[in-house]
Amino acid sequence: MSSSTPAAVNGNYNKKFKDDQFLCSPSRVLHIRKIPNEVTEAEVISLGLPFGKVTNLLMLKAKSQAFLEMASEESAVTMLNYYTPITPHLRSQPVYIQYSNHRELKTDNLPNQARAQAALHAVNSLHPGSLSSEGSLLPGQSPVIRIIVENLFYPVTLEILYQIFSKFGTVLKIITFTKNNQFQALLQYADPIHAYHAKMVLDGQNIYNACCTLRIEFSKLTSLNVKYNNDKSRDFTRLDLPSGDSQPSLDPTMAAAFGAPGIISSHYAGAAGFAPAIGFPQAAGLSVSAIPGTLAPLAVTTSAITGRLAIAGMAGNPGSSVLLVSNLNPDAITPHGLFILFGVYGDVHRVKILFNKKENALVQMADATQAQLAMSHLNGQRLHGRVLRIALSKHQTVQLPREGHEDQGLTKDYSNSPLHRFKKPGSKNFLNIFPPSATLHLSNIPPSITENDLKSLFENTGSTVKAFKFFQKDRKMALIQLGSVEEAILALIHLHNTELGENHHLRVSFSKSTI
């Protein structure tokens, strides 16, 4: 884009705004609208920081808009995918983000750029790396947050906290307790970036209208030790833990760290008008006969008909483990392909491509938690040239065809598949769940396999290999960077579990690192 005169360029950015709205082609330049007037350059930059380095910014204050340039298209795609289901807020006002039709920002000759450049310089001198690389953007950032719920007019349960906070990433553990007559919780994410996002978006928000205000701070603890799975504490990576009915959820070291009492008060369970918390996660809800019909800034809504709490945006049954996947490419999709892709985020039990509508499929995960995880990471990603649309299904299970009824192999049962990644309680795979990225993590590589062997393997699936490196300390693992996120998704589907000889099957997953 030429930068003939400042006025012309400014006009050019303004004029192309309407085109941007309908352009879906990814770009490392993002167009942000509806920005409140008092918002600073640093606040706009902070929207992009968790996803990678921000390289340029153009603020159009008169139009309440801005253009934000990321260092790579990959980080821009990750940012937009993240903010599509979760509208970002600046100064408590929603702002809207989309790809721009500009491939880069040329702002050298524009007036009023001094503040933007100063803000960029300040941020980059503080944060030379990014959270999506090996170095942490926030030094010492913990994946654990402490949550205090103020103005507790209605009971808040572990299930409700899980529903709200799991929208921001993989929740591994939650412990709830009462301290100073306040309902509090410690919540551990799989990745510090999730904790950062949740605090940035949710701190100060109300769960219900004008009450149950969330106060969130980063914890000094780096990990939680959960002993029991019950209505006070939960370790989602350890389904084998006892319920320990009358036991304290907080172990003594954490109780000391928080000055919490040794026995956790059950003061909030079963308050007047509420049924006891239902077993998690099949029915992520409570009887809410006591709650009026107007719950909501955090989008916890109630239906007078069903009396169930549900997070907005979660159509279908909030406790469902079945996903409806739509806008598939009917010529290219297979049950096995969906099994491998969704299997990155949980154990897939069944897949059904609909006989009369082959653009649609049902995917049944092991539980509702894994269904949420797969939906949050894969909705909006591109597969076989189509943008995936994923929602919770109203179905509780995927029905297998009756004996004698042939459905052309469109329904598959994977309940006993040896390829499930999360079968073992406490599996380390729970800690390595990341959004789709152009860089893939390879493991289980036999000693005889060379870098060129692996590059050829990926190139033969149609991928462009941009970079490759073996792990220095462990040559059984490597990173490979492909031409795009979509290429990486296809390569993962085709090559996960490929036989490499010497009884080694290649394991492929998405990486949070770049090469």
Coordinates of N, CA and C in Angstrom, one line a residue, residues 29 78 84 149 156 225 249 260 287 293-294 380 387 403 406 500:
V29 N -2.6 -7.9 10.0 CA -3.1 -6.7 10.4 C -4.6 -6.9 10.8
T78 N -4.4 -16.7 15.7 CA -4.7 -17.2 17.0 C -5.5 -16.2 17.8
T84 N -13.1 -14.5 18.9 CA -14.4 -14.7 18.2 C -15.5 -15.1 19.2
V149 N -15.5 -14.0 45.3 CA -16.8 -13.6 44.8 C -17.5 -12.7 45.8
V156 N -22.8 -19.6 44.4 CA -21.9 -19.8 43.3 C -21.2 -21.2 43.6
N225 N -2.7 -28.8 44.8 CA -2.7 -30.3 45.1 C -4.1 -30.6 45.6
S249 N -10.9 -29.7 51.6 CA -10.4 -29.7 50.2 C -9.0 -29.2 50.1
A260 N -6.5 -20.0 55.2 CA -7.9 -20.5 55.1 C -8.1 -21.5 56.3
S287 N -30.9 -26.4 40.1 CA -32.3 -25.9 40.1 C -32.3 -24.4 40.5
G293 N -35.5 -14.2 36.3 CA -35.1 -14.5 34.9 C -34.1 -13.6 34.3
T294 N -33.5 -12.7 35.1 CA -32.7 -11.7 34.5 C -31.2 -11.8 35.0
G380 N -14.1 -22.3 14.2 CA -13.5 -21.2 13.4 C -12.2 -21.5 12.7
V387 N -14.4 -23.2 6.8 CA -14.2 -22.8 8.2 C -15.2 -23.6 9.1
E403 N -28.2 -53.1 13.3 CA -27.6 -54.3 12.6 C -28.4 -54.4 11.3
E406 N -26.8 -50.5 6.6 CA -25.5 -50.0 6.2 C -25.5 -48.5 6.0
L500 N 6.8 -45.5 11.8 CA 8.1 -45.0 11.3 C 9.2 -46.1 11.3

